[in-house]
Short mmCIF file of C-alpha atoms and ligand atoms in Angstrom, two decimals:
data_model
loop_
_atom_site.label_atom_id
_atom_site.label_comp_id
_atom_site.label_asym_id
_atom_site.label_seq_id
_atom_site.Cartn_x
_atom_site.Cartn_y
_atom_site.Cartn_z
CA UNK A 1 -14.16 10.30 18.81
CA UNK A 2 -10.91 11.42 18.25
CA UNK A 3 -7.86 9.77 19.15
CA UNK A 4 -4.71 11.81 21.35
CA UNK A 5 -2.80 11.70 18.26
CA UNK A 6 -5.12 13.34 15.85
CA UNK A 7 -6.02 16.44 18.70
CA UNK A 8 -2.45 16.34 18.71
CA UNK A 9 -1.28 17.06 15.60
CA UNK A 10 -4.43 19.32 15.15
CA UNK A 11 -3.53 21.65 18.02
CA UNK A 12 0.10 21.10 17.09
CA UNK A 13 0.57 21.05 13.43
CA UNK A 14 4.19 19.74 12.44
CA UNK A 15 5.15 21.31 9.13
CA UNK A 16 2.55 23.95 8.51
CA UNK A 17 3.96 26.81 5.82
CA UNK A 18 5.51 26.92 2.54
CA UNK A 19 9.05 26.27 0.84
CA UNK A 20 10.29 29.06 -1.42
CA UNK A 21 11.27 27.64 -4.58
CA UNK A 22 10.28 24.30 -3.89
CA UNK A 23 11.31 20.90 -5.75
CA UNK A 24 7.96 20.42 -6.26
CA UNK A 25 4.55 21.81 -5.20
CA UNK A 26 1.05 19.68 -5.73
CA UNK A 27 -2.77 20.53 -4.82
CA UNK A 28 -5.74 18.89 -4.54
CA UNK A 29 -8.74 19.66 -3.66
CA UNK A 30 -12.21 17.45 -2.73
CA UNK A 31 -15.27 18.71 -4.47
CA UNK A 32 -17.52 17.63 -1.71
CA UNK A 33 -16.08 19.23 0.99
CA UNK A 34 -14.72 22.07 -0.90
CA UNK A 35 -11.17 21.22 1.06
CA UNK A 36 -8.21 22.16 -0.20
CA UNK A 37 -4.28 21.28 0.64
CA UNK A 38 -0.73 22.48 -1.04
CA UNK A 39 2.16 20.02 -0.34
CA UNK A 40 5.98 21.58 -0.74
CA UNK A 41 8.45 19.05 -1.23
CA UNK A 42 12.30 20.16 -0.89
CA UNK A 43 13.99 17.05 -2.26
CA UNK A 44 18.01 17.30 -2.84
CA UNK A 45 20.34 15.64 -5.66
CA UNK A 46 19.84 12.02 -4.16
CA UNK A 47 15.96 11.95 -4.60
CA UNK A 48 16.07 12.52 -0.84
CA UNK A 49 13.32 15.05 0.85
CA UNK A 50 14.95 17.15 2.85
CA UNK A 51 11.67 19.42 3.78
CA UNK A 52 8.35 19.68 3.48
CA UNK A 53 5.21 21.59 4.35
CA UNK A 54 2.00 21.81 3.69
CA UNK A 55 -1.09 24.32 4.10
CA UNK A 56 -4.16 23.79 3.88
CA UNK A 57 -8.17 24.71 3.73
CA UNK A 58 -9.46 21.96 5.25
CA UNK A 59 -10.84 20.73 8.44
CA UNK A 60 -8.66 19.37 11.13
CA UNK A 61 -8.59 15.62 10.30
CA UNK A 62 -7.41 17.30 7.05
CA UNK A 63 -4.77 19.37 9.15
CA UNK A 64 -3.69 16.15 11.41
CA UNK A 65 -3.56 13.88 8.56
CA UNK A 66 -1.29 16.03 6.52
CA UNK A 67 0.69 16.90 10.07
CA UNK A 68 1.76 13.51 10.14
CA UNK A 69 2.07 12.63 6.87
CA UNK A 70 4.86 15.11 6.60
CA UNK A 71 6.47 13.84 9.11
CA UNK A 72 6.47 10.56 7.46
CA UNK A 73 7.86 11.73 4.68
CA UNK A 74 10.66 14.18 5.47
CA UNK A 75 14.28 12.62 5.29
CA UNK A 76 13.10 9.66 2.91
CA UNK A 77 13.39 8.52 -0.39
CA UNK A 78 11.18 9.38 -2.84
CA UNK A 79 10.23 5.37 -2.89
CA UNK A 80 9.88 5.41 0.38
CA UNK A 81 7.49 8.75 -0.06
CA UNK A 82 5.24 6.47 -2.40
CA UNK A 83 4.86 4.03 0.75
CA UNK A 84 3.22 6.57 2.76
CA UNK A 85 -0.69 5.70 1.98
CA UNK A 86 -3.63 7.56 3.61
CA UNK A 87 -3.97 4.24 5.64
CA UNK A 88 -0.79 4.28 6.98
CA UNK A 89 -0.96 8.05 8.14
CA UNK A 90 -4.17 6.74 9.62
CA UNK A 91 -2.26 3.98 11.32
CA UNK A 92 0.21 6.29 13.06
CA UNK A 93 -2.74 8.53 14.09
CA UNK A 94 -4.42 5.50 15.79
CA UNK A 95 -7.24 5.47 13.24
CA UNK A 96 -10.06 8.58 12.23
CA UNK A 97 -13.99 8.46 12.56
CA UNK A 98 -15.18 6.46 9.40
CA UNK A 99 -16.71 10.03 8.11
CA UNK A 100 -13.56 11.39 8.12
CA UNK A 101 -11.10 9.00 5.98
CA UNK A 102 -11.58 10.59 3.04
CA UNK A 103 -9.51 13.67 4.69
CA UNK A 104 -7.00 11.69 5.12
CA UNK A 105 -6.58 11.31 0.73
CA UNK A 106 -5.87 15.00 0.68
CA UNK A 107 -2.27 14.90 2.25
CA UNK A 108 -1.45 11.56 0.04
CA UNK A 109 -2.86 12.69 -2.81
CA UNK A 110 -0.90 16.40 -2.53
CA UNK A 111 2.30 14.25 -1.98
CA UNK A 112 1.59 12.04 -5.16
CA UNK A 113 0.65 15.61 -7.21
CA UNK A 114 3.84 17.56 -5.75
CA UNK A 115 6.20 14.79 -6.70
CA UNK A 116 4.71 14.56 -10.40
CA UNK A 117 5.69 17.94 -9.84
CA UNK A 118 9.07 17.13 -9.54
CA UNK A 119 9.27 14.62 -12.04
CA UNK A 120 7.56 17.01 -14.86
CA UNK A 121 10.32 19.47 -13.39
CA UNK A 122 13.55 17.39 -14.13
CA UNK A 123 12.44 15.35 -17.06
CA UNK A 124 12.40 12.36 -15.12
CA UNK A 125 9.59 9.15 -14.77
CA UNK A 126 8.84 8.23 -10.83
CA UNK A 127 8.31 4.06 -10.79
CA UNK A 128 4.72 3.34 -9.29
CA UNK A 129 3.76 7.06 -9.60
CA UNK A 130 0.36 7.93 -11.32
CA UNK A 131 -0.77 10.86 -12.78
CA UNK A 132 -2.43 12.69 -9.91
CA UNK A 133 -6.48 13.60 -9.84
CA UNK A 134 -7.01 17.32 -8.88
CA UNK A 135 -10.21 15.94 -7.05
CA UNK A 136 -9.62 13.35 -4.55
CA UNK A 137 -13.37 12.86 -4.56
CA UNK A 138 -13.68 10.81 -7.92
CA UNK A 139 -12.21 8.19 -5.85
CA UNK A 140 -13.84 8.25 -2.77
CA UNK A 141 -16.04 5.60 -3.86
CA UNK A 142 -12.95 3.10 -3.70
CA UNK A 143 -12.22 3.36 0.30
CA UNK A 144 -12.49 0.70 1.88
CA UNK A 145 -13.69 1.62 5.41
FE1 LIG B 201 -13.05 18.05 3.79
FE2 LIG B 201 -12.12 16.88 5.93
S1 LIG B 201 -14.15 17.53 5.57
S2 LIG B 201 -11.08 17.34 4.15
#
């Protein structure tokens, strides 16, 4: 059902914790499920993210999904950040059980909230960045599976 790479970064989480003083923190939560995850971005003077963790309350397609998203986005740019869709974490997992994609919009959606973060913190405007939804399960509705 599952695929090596999601056990993987279930047993192994990369990233789990939380950054002190953090560039910017975002959380989201899914009403269904009752899941919740807290991204930490550390992101230095060039827009670059240096670190990032995440925790979470969430079940462990949540906990893989956001594994590997983090490592997607640590040492990129903030555009490059943007890039990093639930579908492509899904991609470098080899794919998730149909039930389970929505997991998967936790750790993007936390991303998206923790760099609004950011961007509310330094006065500045992110290109291609929307306003992030607390509840990831307003959207649902709009996967494609
Ligand atoms: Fe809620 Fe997976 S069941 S995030």
């Amino acid at each position: 059902m599952y695929s090596e790479k999601v056990m993987d970064h279930f047993q192994n989480p990369r990233n789990m914790g939380e950054i002190e003083d953090a560039s910017g923190v975002g959380t989201v939560g899914n009403a269904k499920c009752g899941d919740i995850m807290r991204i930490f971005l550390d992101i230095d003077e060039d827009g670059i993210i240096r670190d990032v963790k995440f925790k979470t309350f969430g079940c462990g397609a949540a906990v893989a999904t956001s594994s590997m998203a983090t490592e997607l986005v640590k040492g990129k740019s903030i555009r490059e950040a943007l890039q990093v869709t639930n579908k492509a974490v899904m991609e470098a997992l080899d794919g998730l059980p149909p039930v389970k994609v929505h997991c998967s919009l936790l750790a993007e959606e936390a991303i998206h909230a923790a760099l609004w973060d950011y961007a509310e913190k330094n006065g500045i405007t992110i290109e291609g960045l929307e306003k992030p939804k607390s509840d990831i399960s307003e959207h649902e509705e709009e996967i494609v599976y």
